[in-house]
Each structure stands twice: as structure tokens, then as C-alpha cells.
Tab-separated table of C-alpha atoms and ligand atoms in Angstrom:
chain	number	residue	atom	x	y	z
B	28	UNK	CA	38.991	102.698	77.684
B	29	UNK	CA	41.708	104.689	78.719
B	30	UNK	CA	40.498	108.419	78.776
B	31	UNK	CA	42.548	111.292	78.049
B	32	UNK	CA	43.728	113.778	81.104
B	33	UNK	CA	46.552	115.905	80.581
B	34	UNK	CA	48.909	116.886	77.820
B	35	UNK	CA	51.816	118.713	78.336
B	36	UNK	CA	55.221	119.634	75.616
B	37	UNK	CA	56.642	116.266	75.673
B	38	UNK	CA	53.551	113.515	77.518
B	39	UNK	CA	50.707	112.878	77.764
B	40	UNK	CA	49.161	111.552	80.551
B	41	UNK	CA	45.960	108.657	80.595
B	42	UNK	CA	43.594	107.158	83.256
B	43	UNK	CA	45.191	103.546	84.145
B	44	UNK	CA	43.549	100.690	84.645
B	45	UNK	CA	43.330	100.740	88.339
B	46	UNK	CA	42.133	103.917	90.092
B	47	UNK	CA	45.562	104.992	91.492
B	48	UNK	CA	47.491	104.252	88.036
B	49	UNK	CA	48.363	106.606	85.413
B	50	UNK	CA	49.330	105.679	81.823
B	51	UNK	CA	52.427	108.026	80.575
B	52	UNK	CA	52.527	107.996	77.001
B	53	UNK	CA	56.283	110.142	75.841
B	54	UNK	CA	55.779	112.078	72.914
B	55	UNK	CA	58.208	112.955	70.168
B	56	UNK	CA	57.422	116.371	70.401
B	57	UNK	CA	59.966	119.259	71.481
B	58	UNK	CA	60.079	122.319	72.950
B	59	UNK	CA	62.407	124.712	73.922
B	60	UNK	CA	62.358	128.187	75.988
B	61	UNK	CA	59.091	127.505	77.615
B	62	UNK	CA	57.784	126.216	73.922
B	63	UNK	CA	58.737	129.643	72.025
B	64	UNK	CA	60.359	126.855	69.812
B	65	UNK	CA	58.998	124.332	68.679
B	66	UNK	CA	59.735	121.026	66.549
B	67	UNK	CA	60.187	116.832	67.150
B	68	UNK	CA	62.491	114.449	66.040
B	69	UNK	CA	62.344	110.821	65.030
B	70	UNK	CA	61.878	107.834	67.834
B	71	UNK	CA	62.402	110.799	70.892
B	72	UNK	CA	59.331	109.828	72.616
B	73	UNK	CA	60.904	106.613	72.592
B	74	UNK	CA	64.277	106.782	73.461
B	75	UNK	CA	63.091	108.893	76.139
B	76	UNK	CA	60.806	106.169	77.347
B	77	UNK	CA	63.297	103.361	77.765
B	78	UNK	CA	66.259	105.981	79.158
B	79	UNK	CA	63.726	107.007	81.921
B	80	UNK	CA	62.306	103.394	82.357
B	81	UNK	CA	66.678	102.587	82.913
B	82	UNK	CA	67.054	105.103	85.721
B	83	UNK	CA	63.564	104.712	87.333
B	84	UNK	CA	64.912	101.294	87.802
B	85	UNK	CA	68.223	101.387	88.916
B	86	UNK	CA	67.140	103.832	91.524
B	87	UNK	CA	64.105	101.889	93.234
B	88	UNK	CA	67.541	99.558	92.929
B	89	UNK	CA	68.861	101.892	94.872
B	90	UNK	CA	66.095	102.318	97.521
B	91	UNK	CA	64.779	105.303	95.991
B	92	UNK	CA	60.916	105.449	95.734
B	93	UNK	CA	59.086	106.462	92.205
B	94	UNK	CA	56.537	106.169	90.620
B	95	UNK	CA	57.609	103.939	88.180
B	96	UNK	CA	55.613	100.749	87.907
B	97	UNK	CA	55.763	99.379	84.448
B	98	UNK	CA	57.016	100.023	80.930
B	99	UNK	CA	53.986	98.763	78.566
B	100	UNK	CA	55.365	99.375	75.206
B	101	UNK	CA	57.801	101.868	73.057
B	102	UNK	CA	55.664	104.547	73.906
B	103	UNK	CA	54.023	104.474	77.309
B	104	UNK	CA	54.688	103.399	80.772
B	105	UNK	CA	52.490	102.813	83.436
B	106	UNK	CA	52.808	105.110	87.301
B	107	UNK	CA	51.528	105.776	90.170
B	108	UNK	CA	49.130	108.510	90.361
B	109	UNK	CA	50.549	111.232	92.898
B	110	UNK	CA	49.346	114.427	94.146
B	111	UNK	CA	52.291	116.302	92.743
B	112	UNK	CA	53.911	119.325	94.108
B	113	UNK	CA	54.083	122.102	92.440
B	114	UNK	CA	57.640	122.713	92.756
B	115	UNK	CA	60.611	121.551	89.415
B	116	UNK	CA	63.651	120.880	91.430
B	117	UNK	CA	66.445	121.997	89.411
B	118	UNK	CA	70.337	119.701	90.439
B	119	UNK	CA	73.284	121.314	88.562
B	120	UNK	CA	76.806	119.670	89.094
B	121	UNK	CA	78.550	122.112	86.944
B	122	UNK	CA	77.361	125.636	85.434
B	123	UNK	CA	75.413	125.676	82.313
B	124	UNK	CA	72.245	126.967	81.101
B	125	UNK	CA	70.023	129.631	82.701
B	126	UNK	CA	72.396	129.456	85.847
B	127	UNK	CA	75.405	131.147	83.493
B	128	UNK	CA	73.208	133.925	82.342
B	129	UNK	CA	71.407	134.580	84.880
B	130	UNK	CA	74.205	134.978	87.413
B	131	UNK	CA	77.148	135.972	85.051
B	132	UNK	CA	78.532	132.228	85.827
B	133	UNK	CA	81.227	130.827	83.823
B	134	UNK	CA	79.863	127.411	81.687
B	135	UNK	CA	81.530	124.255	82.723
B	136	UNK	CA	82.257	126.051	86.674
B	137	UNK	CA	82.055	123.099	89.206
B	138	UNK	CA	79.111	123.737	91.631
B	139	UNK	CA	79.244	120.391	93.762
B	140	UNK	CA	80.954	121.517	97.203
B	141	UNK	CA	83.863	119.523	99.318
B	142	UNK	CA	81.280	116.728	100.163
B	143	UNK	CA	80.182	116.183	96.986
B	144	UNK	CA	76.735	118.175	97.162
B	145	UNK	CA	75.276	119.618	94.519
B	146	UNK	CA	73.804	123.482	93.966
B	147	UNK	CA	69.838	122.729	93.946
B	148	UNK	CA	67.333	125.425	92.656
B	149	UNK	CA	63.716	125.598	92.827
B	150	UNK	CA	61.088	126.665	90.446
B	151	UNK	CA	57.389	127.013	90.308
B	152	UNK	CA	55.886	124.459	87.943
B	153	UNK	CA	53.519	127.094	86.033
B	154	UNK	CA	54.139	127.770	82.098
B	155	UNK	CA	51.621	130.524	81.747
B	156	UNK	CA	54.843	132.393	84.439
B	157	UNK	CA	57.757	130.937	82.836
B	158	UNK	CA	58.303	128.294	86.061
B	159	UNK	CA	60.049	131.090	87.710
B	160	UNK	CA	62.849	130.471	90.432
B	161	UNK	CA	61.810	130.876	93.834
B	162	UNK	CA	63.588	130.651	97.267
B	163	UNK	CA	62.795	128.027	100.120
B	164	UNK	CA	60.998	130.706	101.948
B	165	UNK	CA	58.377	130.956	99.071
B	166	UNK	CA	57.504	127.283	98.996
B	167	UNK	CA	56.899	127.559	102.755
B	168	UNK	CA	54.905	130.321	102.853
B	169	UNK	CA	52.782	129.711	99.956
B	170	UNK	CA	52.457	125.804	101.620
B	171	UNK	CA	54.074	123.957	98.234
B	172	UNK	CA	55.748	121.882	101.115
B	173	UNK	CA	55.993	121.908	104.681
B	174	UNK	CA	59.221	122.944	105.934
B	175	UNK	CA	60.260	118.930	106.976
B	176	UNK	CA	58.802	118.025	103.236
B	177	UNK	CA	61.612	120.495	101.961
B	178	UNK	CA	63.994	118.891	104.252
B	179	UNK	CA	63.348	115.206	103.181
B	180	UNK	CA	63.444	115.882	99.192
B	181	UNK	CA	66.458	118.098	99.813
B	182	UNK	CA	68.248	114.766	101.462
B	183	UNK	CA	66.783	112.804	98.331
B	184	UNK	CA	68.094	114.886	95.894
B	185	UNK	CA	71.640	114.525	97.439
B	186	UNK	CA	71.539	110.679	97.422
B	187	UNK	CA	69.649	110.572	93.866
B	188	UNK	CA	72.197	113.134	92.707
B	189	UNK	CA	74.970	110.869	94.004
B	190	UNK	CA	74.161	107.398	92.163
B	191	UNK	CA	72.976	109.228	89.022
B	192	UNK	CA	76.095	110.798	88.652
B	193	UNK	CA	78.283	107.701	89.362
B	194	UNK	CA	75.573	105.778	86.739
B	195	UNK	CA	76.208	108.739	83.976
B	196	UNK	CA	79.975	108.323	85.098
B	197	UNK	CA	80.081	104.749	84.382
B	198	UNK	CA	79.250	105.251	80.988
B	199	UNK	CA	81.657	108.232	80.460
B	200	UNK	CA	79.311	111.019	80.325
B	201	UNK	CA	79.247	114.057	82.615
B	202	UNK	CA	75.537	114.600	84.649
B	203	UNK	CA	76.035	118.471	84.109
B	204	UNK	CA	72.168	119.391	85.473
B	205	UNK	CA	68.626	118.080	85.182
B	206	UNK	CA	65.742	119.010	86.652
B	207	UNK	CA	63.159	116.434	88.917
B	208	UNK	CA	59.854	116.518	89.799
B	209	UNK	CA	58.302	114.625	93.333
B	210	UNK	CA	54.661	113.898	93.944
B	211	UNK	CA	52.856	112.799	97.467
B	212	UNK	CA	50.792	109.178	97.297
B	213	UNK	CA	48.939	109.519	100.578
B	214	UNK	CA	51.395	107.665	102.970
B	215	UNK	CA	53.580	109.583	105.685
B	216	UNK	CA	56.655	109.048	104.099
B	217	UNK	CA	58.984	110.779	101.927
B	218	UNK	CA	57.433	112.265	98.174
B	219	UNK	CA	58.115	110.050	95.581
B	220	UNK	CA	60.336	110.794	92.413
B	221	UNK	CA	57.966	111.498	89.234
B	222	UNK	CA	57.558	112.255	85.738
B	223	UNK	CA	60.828	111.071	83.742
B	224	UNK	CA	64.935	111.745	83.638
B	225	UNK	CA	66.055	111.520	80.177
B	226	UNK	CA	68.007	113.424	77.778
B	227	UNK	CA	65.190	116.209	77.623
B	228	UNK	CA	65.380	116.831	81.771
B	229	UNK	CA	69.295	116.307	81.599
B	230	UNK	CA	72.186	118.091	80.309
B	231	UNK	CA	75.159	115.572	79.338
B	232	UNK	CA	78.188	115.942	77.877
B	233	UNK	CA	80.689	113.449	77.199
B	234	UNK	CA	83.447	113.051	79.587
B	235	UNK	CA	85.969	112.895	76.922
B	236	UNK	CA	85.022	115.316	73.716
B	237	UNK	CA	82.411	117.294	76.273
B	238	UNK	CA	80.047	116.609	72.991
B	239	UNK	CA	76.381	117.451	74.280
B	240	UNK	CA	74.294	114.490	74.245
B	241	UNK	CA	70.265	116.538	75.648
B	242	UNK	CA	68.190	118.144	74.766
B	243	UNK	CA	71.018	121.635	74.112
B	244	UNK	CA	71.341	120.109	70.589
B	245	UNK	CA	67.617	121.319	69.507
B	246	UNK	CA	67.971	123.987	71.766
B	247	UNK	CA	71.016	125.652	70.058
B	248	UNK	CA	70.201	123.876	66.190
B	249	UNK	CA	73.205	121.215	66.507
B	250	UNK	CA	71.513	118.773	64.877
B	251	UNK	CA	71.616	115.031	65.368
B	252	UNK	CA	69.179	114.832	68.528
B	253	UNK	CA	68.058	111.418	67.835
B	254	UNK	CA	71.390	110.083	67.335
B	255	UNK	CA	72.618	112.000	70.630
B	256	UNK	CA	69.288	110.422	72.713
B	257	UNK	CA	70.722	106.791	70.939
B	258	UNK	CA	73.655	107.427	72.276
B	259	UNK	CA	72.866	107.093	75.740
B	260	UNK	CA	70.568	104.892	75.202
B	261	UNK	CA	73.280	102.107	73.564
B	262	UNK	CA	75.998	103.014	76.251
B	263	UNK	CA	72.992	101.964	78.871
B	264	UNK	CA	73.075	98.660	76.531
B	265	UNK	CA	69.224	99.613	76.037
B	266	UNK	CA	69.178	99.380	72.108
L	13	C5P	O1	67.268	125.961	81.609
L	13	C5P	P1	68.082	125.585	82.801
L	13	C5P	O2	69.541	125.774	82.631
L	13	C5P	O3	67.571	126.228	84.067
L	13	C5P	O4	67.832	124.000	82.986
L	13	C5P	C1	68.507	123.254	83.963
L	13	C5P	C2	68.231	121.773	83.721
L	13	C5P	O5	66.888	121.453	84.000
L	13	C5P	C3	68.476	121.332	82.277
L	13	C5P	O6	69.030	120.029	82.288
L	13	C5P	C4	67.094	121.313	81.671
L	13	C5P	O7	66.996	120.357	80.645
L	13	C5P	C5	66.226	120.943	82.855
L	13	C5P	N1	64.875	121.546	82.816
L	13	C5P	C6	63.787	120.781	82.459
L	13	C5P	N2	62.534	121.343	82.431
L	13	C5P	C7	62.351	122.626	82.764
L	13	C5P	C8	63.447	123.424	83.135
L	13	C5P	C9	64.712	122.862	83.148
L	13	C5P	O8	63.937	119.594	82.169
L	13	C5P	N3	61.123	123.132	82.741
């Protein structure tokens, strides 16, 4: 019997069947502004699911490690249980969001530099705070990571940030941001990529019309979030 272990704004997370597997079940529930609004929409959880399961994939394709074993139906996939760091890691390609008003940044300003690499932000995974941003110096001092820890995900987040933008690219949307999450499983090597990337962890805009295709269209009351999510989803050729 699978038992109940964590539920957050948009999963829940079960014991798996083996001892270092975790059941992620995606939820159609939304949340906005650290959950100050509130709401779902139809087959979200699901969309999500599949999207995710998609770019899971085609990065282990890509010699990216995740925890990503198994999709096991609509709703749930199974993962590898990590010791997770504490630590959102937040990729923005162009301005948007709480980058514009917190800095006075123009939406839609290009962030990537000359080679290509992208502004990265960190934030401390902790709702009851708000995640707030922090600098490289807190997660050292405060041992999140150790400083070669930061130095490996920082490298992983430029090659991730590379083929998900050429995958988003090949279907004519624009990765704007997102934010990713890495957890430890015990060997030496580099963290492993966790929890999901989907249109609730993404900001994407259509590289023709710039129409927003995340998670912004609950956020601001556009309307027609499931049909954005299905959007991606049938460009990936996944429904
Ligand atoms: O809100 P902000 O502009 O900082 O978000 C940047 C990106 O990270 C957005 O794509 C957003 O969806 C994602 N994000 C997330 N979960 C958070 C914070 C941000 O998925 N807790």
C-alpha cells in the first residue's frame, strides 16, 4: 500500500514500491504568488505529467541525470528518492516575472550573454519565507551545497538550459524562464535533476504571436490554461 508523504500546491508525493522509489502523483491544483491564489483547471495534473515525462526523457537522452524512472499512468510517475537540496534554481533567458519588478527590468530584455549563458538565480525552497532569493555566498555558508556542488549544478544548468531551449525552439516557442530543482542520491557524482519542468515551472511564449503558453495565464486571469498546457503538449506530438 502506497502510504502518503508529502503534499505540496501542485504533487503529491507516495512511498514506491522499492525503498529508494517515490511515486509522484501531479495534481490539477494551482497556485499562484506563493498560493495567495488559488484555483485548478481541467486535465493540468495531466498535461503536466506527460510534458515533464517528454523533457525528463529527452534529457537523460541527452546525458543528463534525473530522477525520472517511469511514467505509470495519466496521473503519476514513478522517481528516484533523493535527498534534495534546499535550493529552487531559477534560469531566465529573457526578463519577465519577479526579475522585472524587482530590478526595474524591462519584460522581454535578453539576459543570455555572448556565449549563450543564461542569468541563473537562487532561492531558498521554504513557503512559510516566500522562497526568498539568496546569493551563492548564503548557500555556502549555511552548507545548502558545498562550494564544488554549486560549481557542478551551475555547469548543468548551462548545458540543460542549452538543449531545452533548442527543444522549446524546435517547436516555435520561446523558453523565457523556469525554475529547477536537484536532489543528491548517495553517489559522488553530480545532483540529479528533480521534481518536474512543465508549463507551471516554465514561462513560454510563442515565438511568433509571443502568446503565453504557462502558468502567467492563471496568474494574470487570461483564461484558457488547459488549452495553453495542450498546446505544448500537441506540438511535443504527446496528445
Ligand atoms: O516568479 P518568477 O518570475 O521569479 O519565476 C521565474 C520562473 O520560475 C517562472 O517560470 C516560474 O514559473 C518559475 N517558478 C516556479 N516555482 C517557484 C518560483 C518560480 O516554478 N516557486
Amino acid at each position: 500500500m502506497k502510504e502518503k508523504i508529502y503534499e505540496g500546491k501542485a504533487k503529491i508525493l507516495y512511498t514506491g514500491p522499492e525503498e529508494d522509489q517515490l511515486i509522484q502523483y501531479f495534481k490539477d491544483d494551482a497556485t499562484a504568488f506563493n498560493a495567495q491564489k488559488k484555483g485548478s483547471f481541467k486535465d493540468k495534473g495531466y498535461l503536466n505529467n506527460i510534458i515533464s515525462e517528454h523533457l525528463m526523457l529527452y534529457l537523460k537522452q541527452n546525458n543528463i541525470a534525473t530522477h525520472f524512472i517511469k511514467r505509470l499512468n495519466d496521473r503519476e510517475q514513478l522517481i528516484k528518492k533523493l535527498d534534495m537540496i534546499p535550493v529552487e534554481f531559477i534560469v531566465r533567458n529573457i526578463a519577465a516575472g519577479s526579475l522585472c519588478k524587482r530590478l526595474g527590468i524591462k519584460e522581454g530584455t535578453k539576459l543570455q550573454d555572448d556565449t549563450g549563458k543564461p542569468l541563473i538565480e537562487f532561492c531558498l525552497k521554504d513557503d512559510s519565507l516566500n522562497d526568498p532569493l539568496i546569493g551563492e555566498t548564503h548557500i555556502e555558508f549555511f552548507e545548502y551545497m558545498t562550494r564544488s556542488e554549486i560549481k557542478g549544478v551551475k555547469l548543468l544548468l548551462e548545458i540543460i538550459n542549452r538543449r531545452l531551449s533548442e527543444k522549446f525552439n524546435s517547436i516555435d516557442v520561446i523558453l523565457v524562464d523556469y525554475k529547477l530543482e536537484f536532489g543528491n542520491d548517495g553517489s559522488k557524482f553530480l545532483p540529479l535533476l528533480a521534481d518536474e519542468i512543465c508549463p507551471d515551472t516554465c514561462r513560454l511564449w510563442d515565438k511568433e504571436t509571443g502568446e503565453i503558453l504557462d502558468k502567467d495565464r492563471f496568474r494574470k486571469d487570461l483564461g484558457g490554461e488547459t488549452e495553453a498546457y495542450q498546446e505544448i503538449a500537441r506540438r511535443f506530438g504527446l496528445i
